[in-house]
mmCIF file of C-alpha atoms in Angstrom:
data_model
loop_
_atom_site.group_PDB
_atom_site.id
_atom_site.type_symbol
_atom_site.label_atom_id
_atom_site.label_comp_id
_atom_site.label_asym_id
_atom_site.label_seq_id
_atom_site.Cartn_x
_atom_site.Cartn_y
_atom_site.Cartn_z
ATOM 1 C CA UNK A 95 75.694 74.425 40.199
ATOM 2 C CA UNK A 96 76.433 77.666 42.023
ATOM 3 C CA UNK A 97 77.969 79.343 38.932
ATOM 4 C CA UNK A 98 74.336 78.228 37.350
ATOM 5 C CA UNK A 99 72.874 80.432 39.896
ATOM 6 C CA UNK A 100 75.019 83.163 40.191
ATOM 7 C CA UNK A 101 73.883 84.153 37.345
ATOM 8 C CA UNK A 102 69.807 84.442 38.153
ATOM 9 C CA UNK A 103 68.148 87.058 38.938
ATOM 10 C CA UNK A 104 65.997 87.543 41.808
ATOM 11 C CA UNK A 105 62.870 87.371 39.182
ATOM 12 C CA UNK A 106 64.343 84.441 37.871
ATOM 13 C CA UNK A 107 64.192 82.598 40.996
ATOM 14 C CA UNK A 108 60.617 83.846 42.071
ATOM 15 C CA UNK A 109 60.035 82.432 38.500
ATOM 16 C CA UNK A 110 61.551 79.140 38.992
ATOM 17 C CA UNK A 111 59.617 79.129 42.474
ATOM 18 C CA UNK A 112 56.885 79.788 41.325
ATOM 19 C CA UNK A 113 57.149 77.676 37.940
ATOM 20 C CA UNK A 114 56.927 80.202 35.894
ATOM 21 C CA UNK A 115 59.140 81.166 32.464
ATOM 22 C CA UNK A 116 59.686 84.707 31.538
ATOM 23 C CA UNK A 117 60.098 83.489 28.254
ATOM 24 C CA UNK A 118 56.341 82.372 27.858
ATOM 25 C CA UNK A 119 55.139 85.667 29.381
ATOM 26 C CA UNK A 120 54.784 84.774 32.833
ATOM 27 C CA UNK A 121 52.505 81.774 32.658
ATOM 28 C CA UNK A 122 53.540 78.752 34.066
ATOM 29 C CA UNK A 123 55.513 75.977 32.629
ATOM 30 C CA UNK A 124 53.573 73.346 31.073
ATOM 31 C CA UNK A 125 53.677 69.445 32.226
ATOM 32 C CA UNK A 126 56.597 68.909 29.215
ATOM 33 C CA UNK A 127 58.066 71.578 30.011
ATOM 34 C CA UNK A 128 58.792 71.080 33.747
ATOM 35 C CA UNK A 129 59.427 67.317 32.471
ATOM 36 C CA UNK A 130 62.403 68.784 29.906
ATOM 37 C CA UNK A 131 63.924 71.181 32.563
ATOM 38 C CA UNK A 132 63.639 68.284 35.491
ATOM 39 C CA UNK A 133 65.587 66.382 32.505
ATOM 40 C CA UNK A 134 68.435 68.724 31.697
ATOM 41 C CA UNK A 135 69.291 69.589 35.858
ATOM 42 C CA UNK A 136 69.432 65.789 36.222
ATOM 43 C CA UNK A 137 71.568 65.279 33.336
ATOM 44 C CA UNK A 138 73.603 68.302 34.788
ATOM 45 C CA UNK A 139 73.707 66.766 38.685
ATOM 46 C CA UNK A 140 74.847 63.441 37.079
ATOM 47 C CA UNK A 141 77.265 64.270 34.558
ATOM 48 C CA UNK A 142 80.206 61.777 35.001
ATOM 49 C CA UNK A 143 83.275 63.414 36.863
ATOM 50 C CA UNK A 144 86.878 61.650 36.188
ATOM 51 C CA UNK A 145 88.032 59.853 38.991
ATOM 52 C CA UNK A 146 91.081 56.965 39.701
ATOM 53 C CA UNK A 147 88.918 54.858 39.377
ATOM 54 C CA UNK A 148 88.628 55.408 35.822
ATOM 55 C CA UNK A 149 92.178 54.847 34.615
ATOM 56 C CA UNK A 150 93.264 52.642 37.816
ATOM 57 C CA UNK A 151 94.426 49.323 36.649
ATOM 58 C CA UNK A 152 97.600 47.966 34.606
ATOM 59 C CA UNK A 153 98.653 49.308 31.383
ATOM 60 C CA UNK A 154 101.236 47.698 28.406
ATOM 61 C CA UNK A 155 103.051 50.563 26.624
ATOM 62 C CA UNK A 156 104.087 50.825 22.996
ATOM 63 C CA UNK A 157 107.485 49.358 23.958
ATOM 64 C CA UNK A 158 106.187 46.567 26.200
ATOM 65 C CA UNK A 159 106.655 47.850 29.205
ATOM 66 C CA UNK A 160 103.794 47.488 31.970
ATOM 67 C CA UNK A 161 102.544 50.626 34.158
ATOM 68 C CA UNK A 162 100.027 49.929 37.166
ATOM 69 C CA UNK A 163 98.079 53.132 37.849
ATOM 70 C CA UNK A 164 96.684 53.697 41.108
ATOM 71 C CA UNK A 165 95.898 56.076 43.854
ATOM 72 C CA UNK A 166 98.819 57.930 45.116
ATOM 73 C CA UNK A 167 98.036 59.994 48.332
ATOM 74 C CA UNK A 168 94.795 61.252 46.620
ATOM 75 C CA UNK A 169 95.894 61.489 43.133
ATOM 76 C CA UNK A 170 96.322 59.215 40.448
ATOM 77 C CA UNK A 171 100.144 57.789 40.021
ATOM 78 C CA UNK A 172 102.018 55.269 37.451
ATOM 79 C CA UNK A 173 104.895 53.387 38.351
ATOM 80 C CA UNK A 174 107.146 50.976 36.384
ATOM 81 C CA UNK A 175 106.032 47.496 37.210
ATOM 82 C CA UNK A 176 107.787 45.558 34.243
ATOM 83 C CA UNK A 177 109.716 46.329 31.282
ATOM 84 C CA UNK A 178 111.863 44.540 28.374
ATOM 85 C CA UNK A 179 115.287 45.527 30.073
ATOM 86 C CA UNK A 180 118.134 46.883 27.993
ATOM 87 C CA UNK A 181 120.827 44.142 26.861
ATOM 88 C CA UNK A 182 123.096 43.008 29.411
ATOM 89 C CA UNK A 183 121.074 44.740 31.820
ATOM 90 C CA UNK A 184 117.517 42.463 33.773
ATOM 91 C CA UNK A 185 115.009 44.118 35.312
ATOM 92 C CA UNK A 186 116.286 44.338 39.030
ATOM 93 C CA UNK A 187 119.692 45.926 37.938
ATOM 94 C CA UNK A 188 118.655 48.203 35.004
ATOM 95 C CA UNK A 189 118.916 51.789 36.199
ATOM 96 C CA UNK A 190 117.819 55.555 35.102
ATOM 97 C CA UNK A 191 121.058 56.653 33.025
ATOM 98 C CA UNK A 192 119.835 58.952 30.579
ATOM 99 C CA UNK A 193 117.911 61.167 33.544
ATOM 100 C CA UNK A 194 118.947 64.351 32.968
ATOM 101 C CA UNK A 195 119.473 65.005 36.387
ATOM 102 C CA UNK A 196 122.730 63.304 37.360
ATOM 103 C CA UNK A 197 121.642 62.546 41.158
ATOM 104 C CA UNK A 198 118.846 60.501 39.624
ATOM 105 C CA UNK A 199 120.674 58.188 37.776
ATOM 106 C CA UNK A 200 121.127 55.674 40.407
ATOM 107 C CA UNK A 201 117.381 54.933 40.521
ATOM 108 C CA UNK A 202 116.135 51.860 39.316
ATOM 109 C CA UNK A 203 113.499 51.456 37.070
ATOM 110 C CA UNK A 204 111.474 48.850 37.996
ATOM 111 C CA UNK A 205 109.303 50.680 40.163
ATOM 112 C CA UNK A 206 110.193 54.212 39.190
ATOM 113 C CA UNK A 207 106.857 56.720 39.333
ATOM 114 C CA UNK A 208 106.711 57.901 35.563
ATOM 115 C CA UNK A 209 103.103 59.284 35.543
ATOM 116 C CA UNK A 210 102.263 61.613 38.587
ATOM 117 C CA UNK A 211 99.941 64.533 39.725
ATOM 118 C CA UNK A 212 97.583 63.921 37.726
ATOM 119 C CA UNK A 213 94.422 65.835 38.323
ATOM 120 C CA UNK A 214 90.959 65.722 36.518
ATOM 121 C CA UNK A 215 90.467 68.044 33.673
ATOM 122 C CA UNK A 216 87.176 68.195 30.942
ATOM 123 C CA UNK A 217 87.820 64.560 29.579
ATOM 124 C CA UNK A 218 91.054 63.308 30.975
ATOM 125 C CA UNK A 219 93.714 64.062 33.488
ATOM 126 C CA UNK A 220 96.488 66.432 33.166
ATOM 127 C CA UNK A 221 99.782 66.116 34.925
ATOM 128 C CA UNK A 222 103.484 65.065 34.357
ATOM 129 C CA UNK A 223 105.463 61.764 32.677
ATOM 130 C CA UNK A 224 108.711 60.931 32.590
ATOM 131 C CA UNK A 225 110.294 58.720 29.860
ATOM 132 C CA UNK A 226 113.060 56.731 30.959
ATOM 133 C CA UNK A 227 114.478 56.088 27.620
ATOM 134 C CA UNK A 228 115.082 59.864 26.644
ATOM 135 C CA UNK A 229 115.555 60.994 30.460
ATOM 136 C CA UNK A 230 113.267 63.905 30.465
ATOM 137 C CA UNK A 231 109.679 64.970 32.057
ATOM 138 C CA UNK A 232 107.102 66.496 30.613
ATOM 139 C CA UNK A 233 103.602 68.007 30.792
ATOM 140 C CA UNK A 234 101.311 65.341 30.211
ATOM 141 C CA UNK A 235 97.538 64.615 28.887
ATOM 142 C CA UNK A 236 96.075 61.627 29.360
ATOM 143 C CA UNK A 237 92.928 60.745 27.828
ATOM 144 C CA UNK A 238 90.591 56.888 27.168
ATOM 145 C CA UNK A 239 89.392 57.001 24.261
ATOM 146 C CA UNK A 240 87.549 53.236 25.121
ATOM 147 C CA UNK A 241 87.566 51.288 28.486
ATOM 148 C CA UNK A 242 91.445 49.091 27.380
ATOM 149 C CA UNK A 243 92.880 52.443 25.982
ATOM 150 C CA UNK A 244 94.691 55.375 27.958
ATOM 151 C CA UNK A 245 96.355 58.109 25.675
ATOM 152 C CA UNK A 246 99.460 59.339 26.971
ATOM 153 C CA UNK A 247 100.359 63.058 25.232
ATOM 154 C CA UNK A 248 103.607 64.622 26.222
ATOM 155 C CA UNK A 249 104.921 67.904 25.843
ATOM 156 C CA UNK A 250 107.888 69.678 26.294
ATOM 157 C CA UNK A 251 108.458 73.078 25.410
ATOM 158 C CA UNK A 252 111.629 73.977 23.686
ATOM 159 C CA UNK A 253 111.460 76.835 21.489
ATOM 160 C CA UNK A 254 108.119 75.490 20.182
ATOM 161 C CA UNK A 255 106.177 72.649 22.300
ATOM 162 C CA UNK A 256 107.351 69.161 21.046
ATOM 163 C CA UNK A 257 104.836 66.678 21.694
ATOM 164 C CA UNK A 258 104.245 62.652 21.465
ATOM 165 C CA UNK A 259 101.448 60.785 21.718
ATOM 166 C CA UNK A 260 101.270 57.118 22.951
ATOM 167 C CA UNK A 261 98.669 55.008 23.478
ATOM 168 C CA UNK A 262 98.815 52.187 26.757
ATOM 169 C CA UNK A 263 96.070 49.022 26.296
ATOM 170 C CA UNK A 264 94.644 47.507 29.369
ATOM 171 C CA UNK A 265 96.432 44.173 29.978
ATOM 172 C CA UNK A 266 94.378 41.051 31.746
ATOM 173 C CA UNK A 267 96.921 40.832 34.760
#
């Protein structure tokens, strides 16, 4: 709203003040006119903002895994909650191997944080993700296209950015 009226002038506000348009030569707006203009600032005041709340919740991954998403000292977070663990391994003993960082490896993953700092931006949230089964983090998107659907994008830059897109559904739990 203030970089709305940053850029009036003072005439424009003694306009608006005084209801008038400098576009119609001075003369006041009309009934419709004030009606379309009290129309547009509302739809302006009220335009949805991204919040938590909005992707809070638990989410099934491509690969059957299950991510709850909630609030994470004022930020969106997703941690591991269940997963199909790798043969020979269950769910309580499977552990981060392929992290690229070797002090790291020792974590479990049944509760590991994969989806953090996520912060609202335009239509979605942007932040970080880190897949467990290639052992690398990476810049992420996330985006709902519908109210069971969060799209996870990924990107890692190598010599070119190398991205992958997944898409979570909403389970019933």
């Amino acid at each position: 709203m203030q970089r709305l009226l940053r850029g009036l002038s003072a005439m424009d506000l003694h306009n608006v003040k005084h209801r008038r348009n400098r576009h119609t030569g001075g003369r006041p707006l009309s009934a419709s006119g004030m009606l379309v203009a009290g129309f547009l600032l509302a739809l302006l005041l009220t335009a949805p903002a991204q919040s938590a709340s909005d992707i809070a919740g638990r989410w099934r991954t491509q690969d059957g895994a299950t991510v709850e998403i909630s609030d994470c000292g004022g930020a969106p977070c997703g941690k591991i909650i269940s997963f199909p663990p790798p043969p020979g391994e269950t769910q309580q003993t499977a552990m981060d191997i392929r992290n690229r960082d070797a002090s790291k490896r020792g974590r479990k993953i049944l509760g590991l944080t994969i989806l953090w700092r996520l912060a609202p931006e335009g239509t979605g949230w942007k932040g970080r993700v880190y897949d467990p089964r290639r052992g690398f983090s990476a810049n992420a998107t996330v985006t709902r296209p519908d109210a069971n659907q969060l799209s996870i994008r990924g990107c890692v830059r190598a010599i070119f950015n190398v991205c992958e897109t997944e898409t979570w559904r909403r389970t019933g739990d």
